[in-house]
Amino acid sequence: MTVADVTTQDRYPTRRGTGSAFLERTDPVVWPGVSSGPATAAELGEHDRDGFHVVPGLLSPAEVQDYWRELERLTRDPEVRADERTVVEKHSGEVRSLFEVHRTSGPIARLVRDPRVLDRARQILGSDVYVHQSRINYMPGFKGTGFYWHSDFETWHAEDGMPAPRAVSMSIALTDNHPFNGGLMVMPGAHRTYVSCAGRTPGDNYKSSLREQKVGVPAEEDITRLGYEHGIEQFTGSAGSALWFDSNTMHGSGNNITPFPRSNIFIVFNSVHNRPVAPFAARRPRPEFIAARDTAALAR
Ligand code: 6CS
Ligand code: FE
């Protein structure tokens, strides 16, 4: 096997037009290589076992206020609303997600380089990292619609050419996450199973999938099997807390019909040793604002 084969061979096949299948993850979750940083051994152990861990109070209340003001500024700006990087809700037309915010927002550009954030990502992935995707998910009260069950890595592999699940996501709550306002549900331990999905990727799939994902979601019987085997937990916590989760974590959320928004900043870090190649199950890579092609390592 040559070096090129190692990165381009498909160890996580999906969307090949056949049925779904469970494949065992062959890659680590917490990677060796970076020995110091803000994450404790207990947190890294939890992350390895469950596929996620929570850091309460990662941002102070004053910082939450600053980011909340930034979110309001961005969601109200007519230029931002008209930008292709803004995704609106299918039925209500409310803002759903703003992409590439680590480039369009000064405060978020600083946040991804903050040692509390960057050094934890480096510890988990065992290397230098860069931002594969960033977004603000607005999830307004009454009109916020959820995300059906999925593994992010399945999409990043199929549509962005990410070779292995050596990526980690951080979701920082900007509003309180209650059990009732559309909070994220996760299946602890299911990150070790890769669900190879049925179907094929339609052209320009991202134009609809970012509002409602239809391909790359496991079949109900797959979700049932994983749900009974691993159980389901929900991320709740005050504004400022952060959920760190593995790229292959099985997760989803319900609609938010309460008056309380559930807004969060969502950053995906990828290892510089896991740079995307050609998509594994799509004709063309998605645009840069959804899947970065600038893979230079982040520095403080
Ligand atoms: O497309 C993405 O990159 C992300 N969004 C959705 C709705 N599913 C996969 C992944 O989480
Ligand atoms: Fe997701």
PDB file of C-alpha atoms in Angstrom, residues 116-276:
ATOM      1  CA  ARG A 116      -9.574  27.463  26.050  1.00  0.00           C
ATOM      2  CA  VAL A 117     -10.900  26.322  22.691  1.00  0.00           C
ATOM      3  CA  LEU A 118      -7.955  25.745  20.351  1.00  0.00           C
ATOM      4  CA  ASP A 119      -5.796  23.884  22.880  1.00  0.00           C
ATOM      5  CA  ARG A 120      -8.635  21.510  23.799  1.00  0.00           C
ATOM      6  CA  ALA A 121      -9.243  20.721  20.124  1.00  0.00           C
ATOM      7  CA  ARG A 122      -5.515  20.021  19.698  1.00  0.00           C
ATOM      8  CA  GLN A 123      -5.517  17.719  22.726  1.00  0.00           C
ATOM      9  CA  ILE A 124      -8.433  15.658  21.422  1.00  0.00           C
ATOM     10  CA  LEU A 125      -7.108  15.367  17.867  1.00  0.00           C
ATOM     11  CA  GLY A 126      -3.451  14.989  18.857  1.00  0.00           C
ATOM     12  CA  SER A 127      -2.147  17.474  16.294  1.00  0.00           C
ATOM     13  CA  ASP A 128      -2.440  20.950  14.864  1.00  0.00           C
ATOM     14  CA  VAL A 129      -5.968  21.728  13.696  1.00  0.00           C
ATOM     15  CA  TYR A 130      -7.883  24.076  11.418  1.00  0.00           C
ATOM     16  CA  VAL A 131     -11.566  25.001  11.106  1.00  0.00           C
ATOM     17  CA  HIS A 132     -13.467  22.738   8.689  1.00  0.00           C
ATOM     18  CA  GLN A 133     -16.824  24.471   9.242  1.00  0.00           C
ATOM     19  CA  SER A 134     -18.238  27.185  11.491  1.00  0.00           C
ATOM     20  CA  ARG A 135     -21.746  28.429  11.983  1.00  0.00           C
ATOM     21  CA  ILE A 136     -24.166  30.148  14.283  1.00  0.00           C
ATOM     22  CA  ASN A 137     -27.327  28.087  14.685  1.00  0.00           C
ATOM     23  CA  TYR A 138     -30.048  30.510  15.620  1.00  0.00           C
ATOM     24  CA  MET A 139     -32.911  28.065  16.485  1.00  0.00           C
ATOM     25  CA  PRO A 140     -35.496  30.747  17.281  1.00  0.00           C
ATOM     26  CA  GLY A 141     -38.426  30.256  19.650  1.00  0.00           C
ATOM     27  CA  PHE A 142     -41.679  28.892  18.121  1.00  0.00           C
ATOM     28  CA  LYS A 143     -40.227  28.521  14.622  1.00  0.00           C
ATOM     29  CA  GLY A 144     -36.951  26.637  15.084  1.00  0.00           C
ATOM     30  CA  THR A 145     -36.963  23.240  13.405  1.00  0.00           C
ATOM     31  CA  GLY A 146     -34.693  20.417  14.505  1.00  0.00           C
ATOM     32  CA  PHE A 147     -32.085  18.292  12.773  1.00  0.00           C
ATOM     33  CA  TYR A 148     -32.974  14.635  12.175  1.00  0.00           C
ATOM     34  CA  TRP A 149     -30.611  11.901  13.518  1.00  0.00           C
ATOM     35  CA  HIS A 150     -27.263  11.825  11.736  1.00  0.00           C
ATOM     36  CA  SER A 151     -23.501  11.534  12.088  1.00  0.00           C
ATOM     37  CA  ASP A 152     -21.732  14.659  10.833  1.00  0.00           C
ATOM     38  CA  PHE A 153     -18.754  12.622   9.677  1.00  0.00           C
ATOM     39  CA  GLU A 154     -20.937  10.633   7.281  1.00  0.00           C
ATOM     40  CA  THR A 155     -21.762  13.884   5.430  1.00  0.00           C
ATOM     41  CA  TRP A 156     -18.228  15.303   5.627  1.00  0.00           C
ATOM     42  CA  HIS A 157     -16.829  12.048   4.268  1.00  0.00           C
ATOM     43  CA  ALA A 158     -19.392  11.633   1.487  1.00  0.00           C
ATOM     44  CA  GLU A 159     -19.712  15.264   0.395  1.00  0.00           C
ATOM     45  CA  ASP A 160     -16.487  16.975   1.529  1.00  0.00           C
ATOM     46  CA  GLY A 161     -13.922  14.161   1.133  1.00  0.00           C
ATOM     47  CA  MET A 162     -12.864  14.058   4.792  1.00  0.00           C
ATOM     48  CA  PRO A 163     -10.920  10.778   4.961  1.00  0.00           C
ATOM     49  CA  ALA A 164     -11.290   9.776   8.634  1.00  0.00           C
ATOM     50  CA  PRO A 165     -13.295  10.781  11.726  1.00  0.00           C
ATOM     51  CA  ARG A 166     -10.384  12.825  13.110  1.00  0.00           C
ATOM     52  CA  ALA A 167     -12.517  15.920  13.674  1.00  0.00           C
ATOM     53  CA  VAL A 168     -14.291  17.330  16.708  1.00  0.00           C
ATOM     54  CA  SER A 169     -17.154  19.795  17.069  1.00  0.00           C
ATOM     55  CA  MET A 170     -17.699  22.364  19.769  1.00  0.00           C
ATOM     56  CA  SER A 171     -21.162  23.794  20.357  1.00  0.00           C
ATOM     57  CA  ILE A 172     -21.251  26.750  22.755  1.00  0.00           C
ATOM     58  CA  ALA A 173     -24.691  27.606  24.109  1.00  0.00           C
ATOM     59  CA  LEU A 174     -25.540  31.308  23.851  1.00  0.00           C
ATOM     60  CA  THR A 175     -28.925  30.750  25.482  1.00  0.00           C
ATOM     61  CA  ASP A 176     -29.887  28.339  28.240  1.00  0.00           C
ATOM     62  CA  ASN A 177     -30.448  24.805  26.942  1.00  0.00           C
ATOM     63  CA  HIS A 178     -33.519  23.347  28.644  1.00  0.00           C
ATOM     64  CA  PRO A 179     -34.902  19.860  28.066  1.00  0.00           C
ATOM     65  CA  PHE A 180     -37.810  21.531  26.245  1.00  0.00           C
ATOM     66  CA  ASN A 181     -36.365  24.055  23.762  1.00  0.00           C
ATOM     67  CA  GLY A 182     -35.061  21.762  21.061  1.00  0.00           C
ATOM     68  CA  GLY A 183     -31.860  20.649  22.803  1.00  0.00           C
ATOM     69  CA  LEU A 184     -29.387  18.320  21.150  1.00  0.00           C
ATOM     70  CA  MET A 185     -29.860  14.591  21.792  1.00  0.00           C
ATOM     71  CA  VAL A 186     -26.864  12.262  21.592  1.00  0.00           C
ATOM     72  CA  MET A 187     -26.315   8.496  21.813  1.00  0.00           C
ATOM     73  CA  PRO A 188     -23.376   7.842  24.151  1.00  0.00           C
ATOM     74  CA  GLY A 189     -21.000   5.235  22.743  1.00  0.00           C
ATOM     75  CA  ALA A 190     -22.571   5.107  19.281  1.00  0.00           C
ATOM     76  CA  HIS A 191     -19.569   7.040  17.870  1.00  0.00           C
ATOM     77  CA  ARG A 192     -17.741   3.688  17.546  1.00  0.00           C
ATOM     78  CA  THR A 193     -20.250   2.463  14.986  1.00  0.00           C
ATOM     79  CA  TYR A 194     -20.242   3.990  11.528  1.00  0.00           C
ATOM     80  CA  VAL A 195     -23.598   3.794   9.802  1.00  0.00           C
ATOM     81  CA  SER A 196     -23.068   3.394   6.092  1.00  0.00           C
ATOM     82  CA  CYS A 197     -26.186   4.983   4.595  1.00  0.00           C
ATOM     83  CA  ALA A 198     -28.461   3.970   1.731  1.00  0.00           C
ATOM     84  CA  GLY A 199     -29.108   6.037  -1.404  1.00  0.00           C
ATOM     85  CA  ARG A 200     -26.886   8.368  -3.388  1.00  0.00           C
ATOM     86  CA  THR A 201     -26.059  12.069  -3.061  1.00  0.00           C
ATOM     87  CA  PRO A 202     -28.128  14.255  -5.427  1.00  0.00           C
ATOM     88  CA  GLY A 203     -26.391  17.185  -7.186  1.00  0.00           C
ATOM     89  CA  ASP A 204     -26.212  20.381  -5.068  1.00  0.00           C
ATOM     90  CA  ASN A 205     -27.565  18.421  -2.112  1.00  0.00           C
ATOM     91  CA  TYR A 206     -26.399  21.080   0.350  1.00  0.00           C
ATOM     92  CA  LYS A 207     -29.006  23.541  -0.915  1.00  0.00           C
ATOM     93  CA  SER A 208     -31.719  21.489   0.753  1.00  0.00           C
ATOM     94  CA  SER A 209     -29.817  19.358   3.276  1.00  0.00           C
ATOM     95  CA  LEU A 210     -28.846  22.302   5.468  1.00  0.00           C
ATOM     96  CA  ARG A 211     -32.552  22.932   6.062  1.00  0.00           C
ATOM     97  CA  GLU A 212     -33.693  19.344   6.113  1.00  0.00           C
ATOM     98  CA  GLN A 213     -31.351  16.423   5.638  1.00  0.00           C
ATOM     99  CA  LYS A 214     -32.753  13.537   3.575  1.00  0.00           C
ATOM    100  CA  VAL A 215     -29.742  11.520   2.373  1.00  0.00           C
ATOM    101  CA  GLY A 216     -27.072  10.365   4.788  1.00  0.00           C
ATOM    102  CA  VAL A 217     -29.570   9.775   7.561  1.00  0.00           C
ATOM    103  CA  PRO A 218     -29.780   6.253   8.992  1.00  0.00           C
ATOM    104  CA  ALA A 219     -32.894   4.142   8.463  1.00  0.00           C
ATOM    105  CA  GLU A 220     -35.392   3.983  11.333  1.00  0.00           C
ATOM    106  CA  GLU A 221     -34.384   0.405  12.102  1.00  0.00           C
ATOM    107  CA  ASP A 222     -30.730   1.515  12.412  1.00  0.00           C
ATOM    108  CA  ILE A 223     -31.674   4.344  14.798  1.00  0.00           C
ATOM    109  CA  THR A 224     -33.804   1.875  16.755  1.00  0.00           C
ATOM    110  CA  ARG A 225     -30.922  -0.572  17.134  1.00  0.00           C
ATOM    111  CA  LEU A 226     -28.466   2.123  18.208  1.00  0.00           C
ATOM    112  CA  GLY A 227     -31.030   3.749  20.509  1.00  0.00           C
ATOM    113  CA  TYR A 228     -31.738   0.541  22.405  1.00  0.00           C
ATOM    114  CA  GLU A 229     -28.075  -0.358  22.598  1.00  0.00           C
ATOM    115  CA  HIS A 230     -26.716   3.010  23.740  1.00  0.00           C
ATOM    116  CA  GLY A 231     -29.632   5.007  25.092  1.00  0.00           C
ATOM    117  CA  ILE A 232     -30.138   8.726  24.501  1.00  0.00           C
ATOM    118  CA  GLU A 233     -28.870  11.695  26.524  1.00  0.00           C
ATOM    119  CA  GLN A 234     -29.711  15.333  26.120  1.00  0.00           C
ATOM    120  CA  PHE A 235     -27.361  18.304  26.384  1.00  0.00           C
ATOM    121  CA  THR A 236     -28.777  20.822  28.837  1.00  0.00           C
ATOM    122  CA  GLY A 237     -26.948  23.623  30.598  1.00  0.00           C
ATOM    123  CA  SER A 238     -26.661  27.359  31.066  1.00  0.00           C
ATOM    124  CA  ALA A 239     -25.551  29.778  28.408  1.00  0.00           C
ATOM    125  CA  GLY A 240     -21.757  29.723  28.134  1.00  0.00           C
ATOM    126  CA  SER A 241     -21.406  25.955  28.510  1.00  0.00           C
ATOM    127  CA  ALA A 242     -19.802  23.983  25.701  1.00  0.00           C
ATOM    128  CA  LEU A 243     -20.498  20.537  24.317  1.00  0.00           C
ATOM    129  CA  TRP A 244     -17.533  18.892  22.602  1.00  0.00           C
ATOM    130  CA  PHE A 245     -18.521  15.951  20.436  1.00  0.00           C
ATOM    131  CA  ASP A 246     -16.821  13.499  18.125  1.00  0.00           C
ATOM    132  CA  SER A 247     -17.488  13.806  14.387  1.00  0.00           C
ATOM    133  CA  ASN A 248     -19.172  10.389  14.322  1.00  0.00           C
ATOM    134  CA  THR A 249     -21.507  10.984  17.277  1.00  0.00           C
ATOM    135  CA  MET A 250     -25.090  10.015  16.458  1.00  0.00           C
ATOM    136  CA  HIS A 251     -27.153  13.118  17.253  1.00  0.00           C
ATOM    137  CA  GLY A 252     -30.285  15.066  16.409  1.00  0.00           C
ATOM    138  CA  SER A 253     -32.764  17.591  17.790  1.00  0.00           C
ATOM    139  CA  GLY A 254     -36.489  18.227  17.856  1.00  0.00           C
ATOM    140  CA  ASN A 255     -38.382  21.376  16.907  1.00  0.00           C
ATOM    141  CA  ASN A 256     -38.447  24.313  19.274  1.00  0.00           C
ATOM    142  CA  ILE A 257     -42.048  25.346  19.922  1.00  0.00           C
ATOM    143  CA  THR A 258     -41.231  27.156  23.183  1.00  0.00           C
ATOM    144  CA  PRO A 259     -40.808  30.952  23.274  1.00  0.00           C
ATOM    145  CA  PHE A 260     -37.126  30.489  24.234  1.00  0.00           C
ATOM    146  CA  PRO A 261     -34.501  30.440  21.464  1.00  0.00           C
ATOM    147  CA  ARG A 262     -31.697  27.865  21.530  1.00  0.00           C
ATOM    148  CA  SER A 263     -28.841  29.656  19.829  1.00  0.00           C
ATOM    149  CA  ASN A 264     -25.323  28.314  19.676  1.00  0.00           C
ATOM    150  CA  ILE A 265     -21.948  28.848  18.055  1.00  0.00           C
ATOM    151  CA  PHE A 266     -20.794  25.698  16.321  1.00  0.00           C
ATOM    152  CA  ILE A 267     -17.151  25.157  15.306  1.00  0.00           C
ATOM    153  CA  VAL A 268     -15.707  22.039  13.653  1.00  0.00           C
ATOM    154  CA  PHE A 269     -11.985  21.424  14.061  1.00  0.00           C
ATOM    155  CA  ASN A 270     -10.225  18.968  11.777  1.00  0.00           C
ATOM    156  CA  SER A 271      -6.713  17.565  12.146  1.00  0.00           C
ATOM    157  CA  VAL A 272      -4.139  18.844   9.647  1.00  0.00           C
ATOM    158  CA  HIS A 273      -3.370  15.130   9.065  1.00  0.00           C
ATOM    159  CA  ASN A 274      -6.931  14.569   7.860  1.00  0.00           C
ATOM    160  CA  ARG A 275      -7.175  17.121   5.052  1.00  0.00           C
ATOM    161  CA  PRO A 276     -10.062  16.540   2.649  1.00  0.00           C
TER     162      PRO A 276
END
